[in-house]
Coordinates of C-alpha atoms in Angstrom, one line a residue:
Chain A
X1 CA 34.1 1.5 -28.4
X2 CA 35.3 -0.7 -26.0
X3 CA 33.0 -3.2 -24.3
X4 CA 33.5 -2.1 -20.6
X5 CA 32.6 1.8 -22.7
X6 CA 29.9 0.4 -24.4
X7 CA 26.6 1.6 -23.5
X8 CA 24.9 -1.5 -22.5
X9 CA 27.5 -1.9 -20.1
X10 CA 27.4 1.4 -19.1
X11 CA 23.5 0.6 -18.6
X12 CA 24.1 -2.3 -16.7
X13 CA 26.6 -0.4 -14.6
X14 CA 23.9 2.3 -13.4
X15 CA 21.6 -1.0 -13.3
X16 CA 23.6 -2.2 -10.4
X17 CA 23.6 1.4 -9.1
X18 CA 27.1 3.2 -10.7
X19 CA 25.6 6.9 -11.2
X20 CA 29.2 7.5 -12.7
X21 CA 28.2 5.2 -15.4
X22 CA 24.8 6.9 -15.9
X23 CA 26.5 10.3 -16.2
X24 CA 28.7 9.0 -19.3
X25 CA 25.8 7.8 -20.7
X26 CA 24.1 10.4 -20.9
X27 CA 27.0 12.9 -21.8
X28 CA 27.1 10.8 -24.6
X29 CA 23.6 11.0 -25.5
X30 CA 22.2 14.0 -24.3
X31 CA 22.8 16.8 -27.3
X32 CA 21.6 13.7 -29.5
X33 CA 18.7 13.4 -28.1
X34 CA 17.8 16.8 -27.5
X35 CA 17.9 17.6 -30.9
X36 CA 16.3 14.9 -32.3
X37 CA 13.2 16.4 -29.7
X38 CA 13.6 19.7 -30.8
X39 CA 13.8 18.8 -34.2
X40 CA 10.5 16.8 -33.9
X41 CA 8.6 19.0 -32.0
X42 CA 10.1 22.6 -33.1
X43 CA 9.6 24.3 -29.2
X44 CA 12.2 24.5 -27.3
X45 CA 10.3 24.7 -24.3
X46 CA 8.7 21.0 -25.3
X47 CA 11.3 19.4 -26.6
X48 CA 13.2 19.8 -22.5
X49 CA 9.9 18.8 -21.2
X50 CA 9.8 15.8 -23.3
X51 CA 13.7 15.1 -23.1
X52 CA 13.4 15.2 -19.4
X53 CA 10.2 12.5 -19.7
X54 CA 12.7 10.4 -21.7
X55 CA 15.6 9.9 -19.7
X56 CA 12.9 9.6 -16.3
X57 CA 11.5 7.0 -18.1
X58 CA 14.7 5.1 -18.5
X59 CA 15.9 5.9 -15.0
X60 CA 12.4 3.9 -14.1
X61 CA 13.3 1.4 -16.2
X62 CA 16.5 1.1 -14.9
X63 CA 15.9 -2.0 -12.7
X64 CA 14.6 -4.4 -15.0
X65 CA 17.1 -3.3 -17.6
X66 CA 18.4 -6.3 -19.5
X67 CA 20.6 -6.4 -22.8
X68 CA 18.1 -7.2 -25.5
X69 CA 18.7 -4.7 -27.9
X70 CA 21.2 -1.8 -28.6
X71 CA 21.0 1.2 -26.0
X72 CA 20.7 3.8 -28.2
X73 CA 17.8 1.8 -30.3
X74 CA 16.2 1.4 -27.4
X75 CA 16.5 5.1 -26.0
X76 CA 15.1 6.7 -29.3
X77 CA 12.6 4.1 -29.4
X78 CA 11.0 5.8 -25.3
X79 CA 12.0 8.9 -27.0
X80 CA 9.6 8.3 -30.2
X81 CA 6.7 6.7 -27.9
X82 CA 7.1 10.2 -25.9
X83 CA 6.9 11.9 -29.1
X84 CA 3.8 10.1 -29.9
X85 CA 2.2 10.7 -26.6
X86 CA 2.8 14.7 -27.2
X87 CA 1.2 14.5 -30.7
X88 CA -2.2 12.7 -28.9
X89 CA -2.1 14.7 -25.9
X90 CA -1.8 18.0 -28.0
X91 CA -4.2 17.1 -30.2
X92 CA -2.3 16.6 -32.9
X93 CA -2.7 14.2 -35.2
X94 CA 0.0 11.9 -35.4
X95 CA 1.8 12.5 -38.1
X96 CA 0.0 10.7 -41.5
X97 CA 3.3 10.2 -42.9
X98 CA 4.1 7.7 -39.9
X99 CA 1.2 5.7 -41.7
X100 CA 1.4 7.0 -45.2
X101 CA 4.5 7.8 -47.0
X102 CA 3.3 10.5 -49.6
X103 CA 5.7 10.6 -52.7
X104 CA 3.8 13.1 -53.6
X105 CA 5.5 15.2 -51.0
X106 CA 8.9 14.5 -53.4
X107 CA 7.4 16.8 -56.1
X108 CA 5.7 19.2 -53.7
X109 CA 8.0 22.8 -54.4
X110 CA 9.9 24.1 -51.7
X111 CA 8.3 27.7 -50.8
X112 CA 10.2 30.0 -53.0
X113 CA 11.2 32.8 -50.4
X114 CA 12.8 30.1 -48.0
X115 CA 15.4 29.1 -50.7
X116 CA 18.8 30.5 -50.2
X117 CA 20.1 32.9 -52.5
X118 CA 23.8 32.8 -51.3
X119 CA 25.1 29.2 -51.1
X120 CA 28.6 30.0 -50.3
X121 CA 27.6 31.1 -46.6
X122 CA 28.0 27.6 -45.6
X123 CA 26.4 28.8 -42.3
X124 CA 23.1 29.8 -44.1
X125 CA 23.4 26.8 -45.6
X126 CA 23.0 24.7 -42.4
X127 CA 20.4 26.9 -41.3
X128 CA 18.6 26.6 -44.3
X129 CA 18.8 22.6 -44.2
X130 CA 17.1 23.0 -41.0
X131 CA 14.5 24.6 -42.0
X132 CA 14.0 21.7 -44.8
X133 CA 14.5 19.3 -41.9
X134 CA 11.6 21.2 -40.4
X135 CA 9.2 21.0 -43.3
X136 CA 9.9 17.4 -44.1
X137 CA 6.6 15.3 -42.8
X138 CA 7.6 14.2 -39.3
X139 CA 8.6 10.7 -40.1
X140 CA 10.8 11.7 -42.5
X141 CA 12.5 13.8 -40.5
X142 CA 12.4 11.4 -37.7
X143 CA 14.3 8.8 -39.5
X144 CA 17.2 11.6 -40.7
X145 CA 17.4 12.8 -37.3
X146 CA 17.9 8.8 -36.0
X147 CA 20.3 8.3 -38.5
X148 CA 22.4 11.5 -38.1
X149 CA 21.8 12.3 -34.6
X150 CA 21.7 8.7 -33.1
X151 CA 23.8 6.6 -35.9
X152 CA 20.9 4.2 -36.6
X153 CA 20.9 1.7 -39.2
X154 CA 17.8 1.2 -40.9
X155 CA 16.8 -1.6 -39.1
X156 CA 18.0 -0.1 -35.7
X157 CA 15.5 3.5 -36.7
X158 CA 12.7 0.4 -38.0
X159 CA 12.9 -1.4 -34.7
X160 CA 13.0 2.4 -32.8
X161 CA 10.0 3.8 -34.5
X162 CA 8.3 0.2 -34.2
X163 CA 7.9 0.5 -38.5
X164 CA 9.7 -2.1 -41.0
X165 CA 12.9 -1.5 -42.6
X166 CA 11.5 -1.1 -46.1
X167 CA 9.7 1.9 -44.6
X168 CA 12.4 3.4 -43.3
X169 CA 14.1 3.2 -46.3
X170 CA 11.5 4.5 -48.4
X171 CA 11.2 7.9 -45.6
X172 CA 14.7 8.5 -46.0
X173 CA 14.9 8.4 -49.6
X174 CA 12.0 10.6 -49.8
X175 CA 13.8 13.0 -47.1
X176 CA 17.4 13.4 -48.6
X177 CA 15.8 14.1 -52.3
X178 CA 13.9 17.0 -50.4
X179 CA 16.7 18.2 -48.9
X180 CA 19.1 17.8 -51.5
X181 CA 16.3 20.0 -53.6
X182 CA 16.0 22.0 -51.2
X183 CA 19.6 22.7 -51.0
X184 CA 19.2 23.5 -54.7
X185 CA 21.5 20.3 -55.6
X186 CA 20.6 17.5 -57.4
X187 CA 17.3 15.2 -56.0
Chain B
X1 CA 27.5 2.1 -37.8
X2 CA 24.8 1.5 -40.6
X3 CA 25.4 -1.2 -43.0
X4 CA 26.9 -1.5 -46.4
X5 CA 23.4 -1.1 -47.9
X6 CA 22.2 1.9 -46.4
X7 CA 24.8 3.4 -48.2
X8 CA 22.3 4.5 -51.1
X9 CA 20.3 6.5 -48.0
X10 CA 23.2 8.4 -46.8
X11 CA 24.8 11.7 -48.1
X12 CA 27.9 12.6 -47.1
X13 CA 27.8 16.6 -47.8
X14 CA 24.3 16.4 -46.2
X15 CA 25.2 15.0 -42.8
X16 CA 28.1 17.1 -42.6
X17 CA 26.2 20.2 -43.0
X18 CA 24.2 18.8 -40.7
X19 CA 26.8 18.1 -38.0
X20 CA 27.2 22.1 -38.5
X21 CA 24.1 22.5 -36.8
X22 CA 24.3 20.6 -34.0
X23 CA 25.0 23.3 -31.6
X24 CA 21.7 22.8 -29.8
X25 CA 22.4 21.1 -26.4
X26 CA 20.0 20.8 -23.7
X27 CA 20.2 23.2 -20.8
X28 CA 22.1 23.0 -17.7
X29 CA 19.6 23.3 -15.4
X30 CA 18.1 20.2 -17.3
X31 CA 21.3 18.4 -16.9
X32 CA 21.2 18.8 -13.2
X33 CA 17.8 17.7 -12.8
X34 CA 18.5 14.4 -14.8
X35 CA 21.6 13.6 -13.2
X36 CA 19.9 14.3 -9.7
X37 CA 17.0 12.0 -10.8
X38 CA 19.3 9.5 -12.0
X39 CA 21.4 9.9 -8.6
X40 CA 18.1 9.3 -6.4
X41 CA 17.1 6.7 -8.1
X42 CA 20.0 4.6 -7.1
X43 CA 21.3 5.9 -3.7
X44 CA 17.9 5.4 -1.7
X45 CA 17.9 1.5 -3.0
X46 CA 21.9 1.6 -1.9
X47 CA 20.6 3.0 1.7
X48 CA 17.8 1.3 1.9
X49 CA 19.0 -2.5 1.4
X50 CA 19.5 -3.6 4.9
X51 CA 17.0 -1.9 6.3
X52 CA 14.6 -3.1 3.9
X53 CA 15.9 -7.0 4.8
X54 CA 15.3 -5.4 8.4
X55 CA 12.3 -4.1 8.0
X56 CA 11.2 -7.2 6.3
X57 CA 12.4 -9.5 9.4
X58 CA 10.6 -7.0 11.3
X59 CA 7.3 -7.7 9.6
X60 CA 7.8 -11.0 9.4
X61 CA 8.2 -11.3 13.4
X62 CA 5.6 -8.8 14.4
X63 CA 2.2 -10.9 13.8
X64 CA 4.3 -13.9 15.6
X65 CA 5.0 -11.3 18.6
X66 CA 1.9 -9.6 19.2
X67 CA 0.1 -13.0 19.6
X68 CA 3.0 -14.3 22.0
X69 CA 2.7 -11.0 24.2
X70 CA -1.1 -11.2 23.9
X71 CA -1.4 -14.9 25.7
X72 CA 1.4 -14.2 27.6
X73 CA -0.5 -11.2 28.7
X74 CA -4.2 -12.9 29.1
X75 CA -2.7 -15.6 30.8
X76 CA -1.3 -13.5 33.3
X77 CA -4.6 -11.7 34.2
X78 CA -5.8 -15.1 34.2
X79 CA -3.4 -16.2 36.8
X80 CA -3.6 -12.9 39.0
X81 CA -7.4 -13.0 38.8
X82 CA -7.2 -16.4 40.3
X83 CA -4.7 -15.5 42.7
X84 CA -6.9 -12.6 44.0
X85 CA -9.9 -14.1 43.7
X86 CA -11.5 -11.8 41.7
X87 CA -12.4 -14.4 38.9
X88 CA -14.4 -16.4 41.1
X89 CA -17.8 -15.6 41.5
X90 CA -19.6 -15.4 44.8
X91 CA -22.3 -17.9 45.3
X92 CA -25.1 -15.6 45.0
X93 CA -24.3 -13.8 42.0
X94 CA -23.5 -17.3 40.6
X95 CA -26.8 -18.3 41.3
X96 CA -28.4 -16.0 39.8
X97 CA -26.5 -16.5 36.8
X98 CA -27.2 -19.7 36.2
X99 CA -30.8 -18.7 36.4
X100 CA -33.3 -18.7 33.6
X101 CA -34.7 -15.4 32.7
X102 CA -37.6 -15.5 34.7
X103 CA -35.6 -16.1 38.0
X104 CA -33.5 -12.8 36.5
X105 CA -36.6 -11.4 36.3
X106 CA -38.0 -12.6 39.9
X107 CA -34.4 -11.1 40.9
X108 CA -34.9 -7.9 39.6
X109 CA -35.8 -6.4 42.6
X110 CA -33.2 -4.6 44.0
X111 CA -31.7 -6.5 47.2
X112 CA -31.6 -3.6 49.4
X113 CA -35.2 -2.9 48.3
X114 CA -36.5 -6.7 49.0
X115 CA -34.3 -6.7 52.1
X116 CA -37.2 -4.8 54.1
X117 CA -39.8 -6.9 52.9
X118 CA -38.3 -9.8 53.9
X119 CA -36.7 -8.9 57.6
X120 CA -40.3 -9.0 59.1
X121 CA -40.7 -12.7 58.6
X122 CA -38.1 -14.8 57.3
X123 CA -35.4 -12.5 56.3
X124 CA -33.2 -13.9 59.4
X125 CA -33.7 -17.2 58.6
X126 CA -34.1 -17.4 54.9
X127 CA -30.7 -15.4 53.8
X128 CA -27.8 -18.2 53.7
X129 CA -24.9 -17.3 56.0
X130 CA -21.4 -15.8 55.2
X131 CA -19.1 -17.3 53.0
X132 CA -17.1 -20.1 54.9
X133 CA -13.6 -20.7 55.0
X134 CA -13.6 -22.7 51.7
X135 CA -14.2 -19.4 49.6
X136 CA -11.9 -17.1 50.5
X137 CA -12.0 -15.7 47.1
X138 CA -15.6 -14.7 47.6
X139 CA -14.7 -12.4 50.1
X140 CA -11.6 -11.5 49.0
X141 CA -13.0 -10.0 46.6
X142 CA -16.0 -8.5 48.4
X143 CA -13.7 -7.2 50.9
X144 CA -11.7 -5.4 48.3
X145 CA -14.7 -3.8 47.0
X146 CA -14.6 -0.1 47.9
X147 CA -17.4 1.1 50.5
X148 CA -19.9 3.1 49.3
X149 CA -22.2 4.2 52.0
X150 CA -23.4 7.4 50.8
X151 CA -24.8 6.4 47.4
X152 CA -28.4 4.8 48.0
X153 CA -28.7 1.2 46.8
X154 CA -31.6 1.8 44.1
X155 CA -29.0 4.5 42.4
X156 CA -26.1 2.1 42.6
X157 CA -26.0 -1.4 41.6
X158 CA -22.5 -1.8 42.9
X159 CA -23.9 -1.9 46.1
X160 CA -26.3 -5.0 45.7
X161 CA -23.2 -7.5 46.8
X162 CA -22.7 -5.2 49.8
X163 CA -26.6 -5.6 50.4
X164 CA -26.5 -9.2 50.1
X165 CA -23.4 -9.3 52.0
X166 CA -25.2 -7.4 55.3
X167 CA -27.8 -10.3 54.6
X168 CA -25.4 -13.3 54.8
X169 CA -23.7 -11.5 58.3
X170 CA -27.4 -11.4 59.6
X171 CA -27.8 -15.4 58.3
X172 CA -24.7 -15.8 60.1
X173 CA -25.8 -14.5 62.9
X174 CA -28.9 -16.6 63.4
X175 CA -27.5 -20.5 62.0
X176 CA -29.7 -22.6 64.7
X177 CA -32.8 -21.6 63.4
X178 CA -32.2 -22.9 59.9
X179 CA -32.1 -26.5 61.4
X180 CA -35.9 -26.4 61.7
X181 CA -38.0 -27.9 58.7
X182 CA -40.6 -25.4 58.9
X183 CA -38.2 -22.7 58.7
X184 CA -37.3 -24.3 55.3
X185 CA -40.7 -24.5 53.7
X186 CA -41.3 -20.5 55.2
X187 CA -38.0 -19.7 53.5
X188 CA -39.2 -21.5 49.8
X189 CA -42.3 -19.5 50.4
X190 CA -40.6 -16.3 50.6
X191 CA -37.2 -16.4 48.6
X192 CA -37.3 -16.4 45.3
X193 CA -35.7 -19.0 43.2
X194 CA -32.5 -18.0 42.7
X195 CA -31.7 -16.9 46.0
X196 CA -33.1 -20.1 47.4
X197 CA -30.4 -22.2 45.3
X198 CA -27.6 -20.2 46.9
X199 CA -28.9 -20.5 50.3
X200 CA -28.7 -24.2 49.1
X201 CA -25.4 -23.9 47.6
X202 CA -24.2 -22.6 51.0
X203 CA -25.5 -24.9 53.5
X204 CA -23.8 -27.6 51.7
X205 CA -20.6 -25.3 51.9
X206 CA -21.1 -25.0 55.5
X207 CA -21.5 -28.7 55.3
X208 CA -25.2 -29.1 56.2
X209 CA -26.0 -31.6 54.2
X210 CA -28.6 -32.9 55.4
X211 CA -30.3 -30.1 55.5
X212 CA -29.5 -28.9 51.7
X213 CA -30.7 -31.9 50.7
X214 CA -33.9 -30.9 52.5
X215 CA -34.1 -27.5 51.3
X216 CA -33.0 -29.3 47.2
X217 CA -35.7 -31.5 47.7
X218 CA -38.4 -28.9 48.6
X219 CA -37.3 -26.7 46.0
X220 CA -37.2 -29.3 43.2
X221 CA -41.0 -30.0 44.7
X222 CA -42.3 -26.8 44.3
X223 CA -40.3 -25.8 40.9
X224 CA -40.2 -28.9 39.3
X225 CA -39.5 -27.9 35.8
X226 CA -36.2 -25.7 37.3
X227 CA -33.2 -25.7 35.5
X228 CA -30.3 -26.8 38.2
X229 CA -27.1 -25.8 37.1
X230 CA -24.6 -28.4 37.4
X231 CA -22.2 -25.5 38.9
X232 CA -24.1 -24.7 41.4
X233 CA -22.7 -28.6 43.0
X234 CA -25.8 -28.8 44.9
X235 CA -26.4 -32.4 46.2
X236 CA -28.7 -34.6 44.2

């Protein structure tokens, strides 16, 4: 990516007023996002509300905007806050594996009727790994979703869902070996 | 894009089965919005940059401006009043304003009402004449004053100065029998303070001195504890 592409630049760009600039941006980011939201929250309906909160948010933060992190760590970081902010107001709980990564959960079975009987259907297949996205505990599946959907590091998803790097780690382990099982392939 | 050692958190078959399902895109209608909100955000601050310095300037310069137009406008009453007169006050009403409350209250009679009780004995004598030359102010501004001859007196204190005018004109009318001395003591008898230090106030504008000082003196003897205000420049 070039640097006058990059989005930082690109941020500073609609900073200094380019709309143009804004309208890459979020071209690039949008379907990203989205589905990192839907993902999360599993309602269509919310997860536009709540992608439309995040990109307000960062049009309001638009004028103080300053280079101090990468954009996209810090776009999925007002994307988890949001996130967070649905769970309370819903009255949800947040979720406990943002404070408590179960391994447990590793040997927990799959429910027997959601496992694919026809793996060659590579279709089903992706249907059915979202379906084990959906039943990982949210943390989990927030970190996958930051690192496929955004392209975070660890320490990029640590620093966007304010936890430490060790933790991320430990959720994505957990998450791929559920998947993979899931998938019926090896943990 | 993630390091060399995240490499034991990433599976390659998974994320691209994964990438299969990423056929979920926001809506277009939710594009739109965005991109308007994005768009709005930016082009008022574009519009608004001068005018904002302007309105600004124009804040900054408004306290400044209303305080200039204010004296400038106070200033100018000032001035006009002077010119016309109207600020000046005639000597009677001065008089009476310098009073202490108890001459207000002596005072409180209505002129036309005391006029009657006076014109049987002293009333032509005891009433100080006209305004002179000197004050042209005075009856500038009495002059000015619309008539109003068909609202009685006790209804309408507008008329008092109009009442006490009619009094100086009859005063006027009879200035040789002031010179007498006993005329003087009837008239301290009969006028109430405040009147009295007009009358004095005017002889000394006529330039009777003499007999101000007479009529002071006799005043000061019967109310000896009376405030004389320095305005009044009677003669001491």
């Amino acid at each position: 990516m070039r640097t006058d592409d990059a989005d930082e630049t690109l941020m500073l760009r609609y900073r200094d007023g380019d709309t143009g600039a804004f309208e890459r941006l979020y071209a690039r980011h949008k379907g990203s996002l989205y589905r990192y939201l839907l993902r999360q929250c599993g309602q269509p309906a919310v997860a536009e509300e709540l992608f439309q909160d995040v990109w307000l948010k960062l049009i309001a933060a638009r004028a103080g905007y300053t280079v101090q992190a990468k954009f996209t760590t810090w776009l999925y970081r007002l994307a988890h806050n949001r996130l967070v902010d649905h769970y309370r107001a819903s009255a949800r709980r947040v979720p406990a594996s943002c404070a408590d990564d179960c391994p447990e959960w590793l040997e927990a079975p799959a429910p027997a009727e959601e496992q694919p009987e026809n793996r060659e259907d590579r279709r089903r297949q992706a249907e059915r790994l979202l379906e084990l996205l959906a039943e990982l505990p949210e943390a989990q599946r927030e970190a996958v979703l930051l690192k496929e959907e955004a392209g975070l590091s660890l320490e990029e998803i640590a620093q966007a869902t304010g936890t430490g790097r060790e933790t991320v780690k430990s959720r994505l382990r957990y998450a791929l070996a559920r998947l993979r099982r899931g998938l019926g392939g090896a943990p | 894009m993630n390091d060399p050692r995240d490499s034991d958190f990433h599976d390659e078959e998974l994320s691209a089965l994964y990438r299969e399902t990423r056929d979920a895109e926001p809506p277009a209608w939710l594009d739109r919005r965005v991109l308007t909100a994005a768009r709005a955000a930016v082009e008022p601050h574009a519009r608004s940059a001068t005018p904002l310095r302007q309105r600004r300037g124009a804040r900054f310069w408004a306290v400044p401006v209303a305080l200039a137009a204010t004296v400038i406008m106070a200033v100018g009453i000032v001035r006009l009043a002077r010119e016309t007169g109207e600020l000046r006050m005639p000597p009677e009403m001065k008089a009476v304003q310098s009073l202490a409350k108890p001459a207000a209250e002596q005072d409180a009679v209505p002129a036309d009402e005391a006029a009657p009780q006076a014109t049987g004995r002293a009333l032509p004598r005891t009433e100080p004449p006209a305004a002179p030359q000197p004050s042209p102010p005075v009856t500038g501004a009495i002059q000015t004053a619309p008539p109003v001859p068909t609202i009685p007196s006790e209804v309408s204190p507008v008329k008092a100065p109009s009442a006490k005018r009619e009094k100086l004109d009859r005063l006027q009318a009879t200035p040789a029998r002031m010179e007498e001395g006993e005329a003087v003591r009837d008239r301290v008898v009969e006028r109430p303070p405040a009147e009295w230090l007009a009358e004095i106030d005017e002889l000394r504008r006529q330039g009777r001195t003499a007999e101000a000082e007479a009529s002071l003196r006799e005043f000061q003897r019967r109310y000896p504890d009376y405030p004389l205000d320095a305005g009044l420049a009677v003669p001491r």
